[in-house]
Amino acid sequence: MSQSNQQQVFTVTRLNSAVRMILEQDLGLVWLTGELSNLAMPSSGHWYFSLKDISAQVRCAMFKGNNRRVPFRPQDGMQVLVQARVSLYEPRGEYQLIIESMQPAGDGALALRFEELKRRLAAEGLFDAARKRPLPTNPKAVGIITSATGAALHDILTVLGRRAPSLPIFIYPTQVQGNMASGQIVAAIELANRRAEVDVLIVGRGGGALEDLWCFNEERVARAIHGSAIPVVSAVGHEVDITISDLVADLRAPTPSAAAELVAPDQSERINQLNRLTQRLSQAMARQQTQQVHHFTLLAKRLEHQDPKRRLEQQSQRLDELGNRLQQLLSQRLHQGERRLNQLAQRLQSQSPERRLAQGRRRHQLAEARLHSLMSKRREQAEHKLAMLSARLDGVSPLATLGRGYSITRSQQGEVVSHARQVSAGQSLVTTLAEGHLLVRVEEVHNR
């Protein structure tokens, strides 16, 4: 092999390193958009994922020093716009992107802006239910802020014409889409407040994409609605569309037609209500008349009862009744006094000293008889117990045992002899009998 050919031989490591340097130096930073897939977030804090479109994909890595600056949490399937360095992962020889920055693409970016503004305004209290004002029950005039040529205005006017044809309507035409829309909406709200010619405002438009409705998510529109002295009904898009204007308004209507129904009372319903009130008034007047007639009848009867002659007769009858009750009361008190006197005489007789002395004598005699009986019984019991104890003592007495023919043998030193082995032949012993004692001499000793 020639010298020139030997210089062209690469190791795998050297080749991968050279390719990485070429990719990073020649391409530098690139912008691209795609869909996130196979997202992994290990404990190291780095992110690893693939970025793909309809026909290709590329591996990506975003290190924690960069991903800390991402203001949202990425998920599989999310469309993103990234700035990246093209590189090569040398250990495996795999081409990859090192992501420097990331942001949502298309609707994702708008959704992120929506959530950030929603969070910030909520923290300021612009969405608090306590600050929302009720709509007037019977508005004198209604203001509409929307496009003069849009379907929303037609729907609102149709509903208002049907429900309240005599209700005055003021239209403040504005753009409801595009860069100029938010400024015109703010100016219309301020104009309506300066003129003070309506007492409720409808602000809104028909449905559309998120970009079409975006002017109602602008912060200055939200603050204009919040600062309005006139209650505001937000009617933006369809029922599923939620905007910042809906959240800050005093009331949110799902559609422009629904907003018209909320602000305008139904005239036919008001006529029915008026008829019901008229009927209730007639019934109340009839009841009042009946009550007054009944009241006058009662007063006439009371006047008749207040006649002086009748009152005198009633008082005379009352006097007779009181006299009878007094007589009955005196008689009753007299009988009670007599019963009380008899009871006291009986108690006095029962407490007589002679009677109590006789009772004391009887109790003394009974106690004395019981004492003699108890002493006799106790004496008999003591004598019987003494006899029993004497018999028991006699039964265990050594003298009684000797009296039955037994004897006690002791050595001359006084030791009681109970075994034959305690003595020996020729030894002298003392035997005690029931009466007297013997001095004996041992001739023979027999041990068992």
mmCIF file with all atom_site columns, C-alpha atoms in Angstrom, residues 8 26 33 51 55 158 170 199 209 213 215 272 277 306 348 376:
data_model
loop_
_atom_site.group_PDB
_atom_site.id
_atom_site.type_symbol
_atom_site.label_atom_id
_atom_site.label_alt_id
_atom_site.label_comp_id
_atom_site.label_asym_id
_atom_site.label_entity_id
_atom_site.label_seq_id
_atom_site.pdbx_PDB_ins_code
_atom_site.Cartn_x
_atom_site.Cartn_y
_atom_site.Cartn_z
_atom_site.occupancy
_atom_site.B_iso_or_equiv
_atom_site.pdbx_formal_charge
_atom_site.auth_seq_id
_atom_site.auth_comp_id
_atom_site.auth_asym_id
_atom_site.auth_atom_id
_atom_site.pdbx_PDB_model_num
ATOM 1  C CA . GLN A 1 8   ? -6.611   8.182   3.695   1.00 0.00 ? 8   GLN A CA 1
ATOM 2  C CA . ASP A 1 26  ? -21.221  24.084  7.557   1.00 0.00 ? 26  ASP A CA 1
ATOM 3  C CA . THR A 1 33  ? -41.025  22.758  12.455  1.00 0.00 ? 33  THR A CA 1
ATOM 4  C CA . LEU A 1 51  ? -39.166  15.499  15.272  1.00 0.00 ? 51  LEU A CA 1
ATOM 5  C CA . SER A 1 55  ? -42.541  11.502  5.370   1.00 0.00 ? 55  SER A CA 1
ATOM 6  C CA . THR A 1 158 ? -83.670  39.312  14.610  1.00 0.00 ? 158 THR A CA 1
ATOM 7  C CA . PHE A 1 170 ? -77.506  51.464  19.244  1.00 0.00 ? 170 PHE A CA 1
ATOM 8  C CA . ASP A 1 199 ? -77.608  50.389  29.910  1.00 0.00 ? 199 ASP A CA 1
ATOM 9  C CA . ALA A 1 209 ? -60.790  29.669  13.903  1.00 0.00 ? 209 ALA A CA 1
ATOM 10 C CA . LEU A 1 213 ? -61.317  35.170  17.295  1.00 0.00 ? 213 LEU A CA 1
ATOM 11 C CA . CYS A 1 215 ? -58.853  40.054  18.947  1.00 0.00 ? 215 CYS A CA 1
ATOM 12 C CA . ASN A 1 272 ? -98.699  37.469  29.702  1.00 0.00 ? 272 ASN A CA 1
ATOM 13 C CA . LEU A 1 277 ? -100.704 40.667  37.388  1.00 0.00 ? 277 LEU A CA 1
ATOM 14 C CA . GLN A 1 306 ? -121.509 47.764  73.748  1.00 0.00 ? 306 GLN A CA 1
ATOM 15 C CA . LEU A 1 348 ? -102.508 16.534  120.708 1.00 0.00 ? 348 LEU A CA 1
ATOM 16 C CA . SER A 1 376 ? -79.890  -17.272 129.429 1.00 0.00 ? 376 SER A CA 1
#
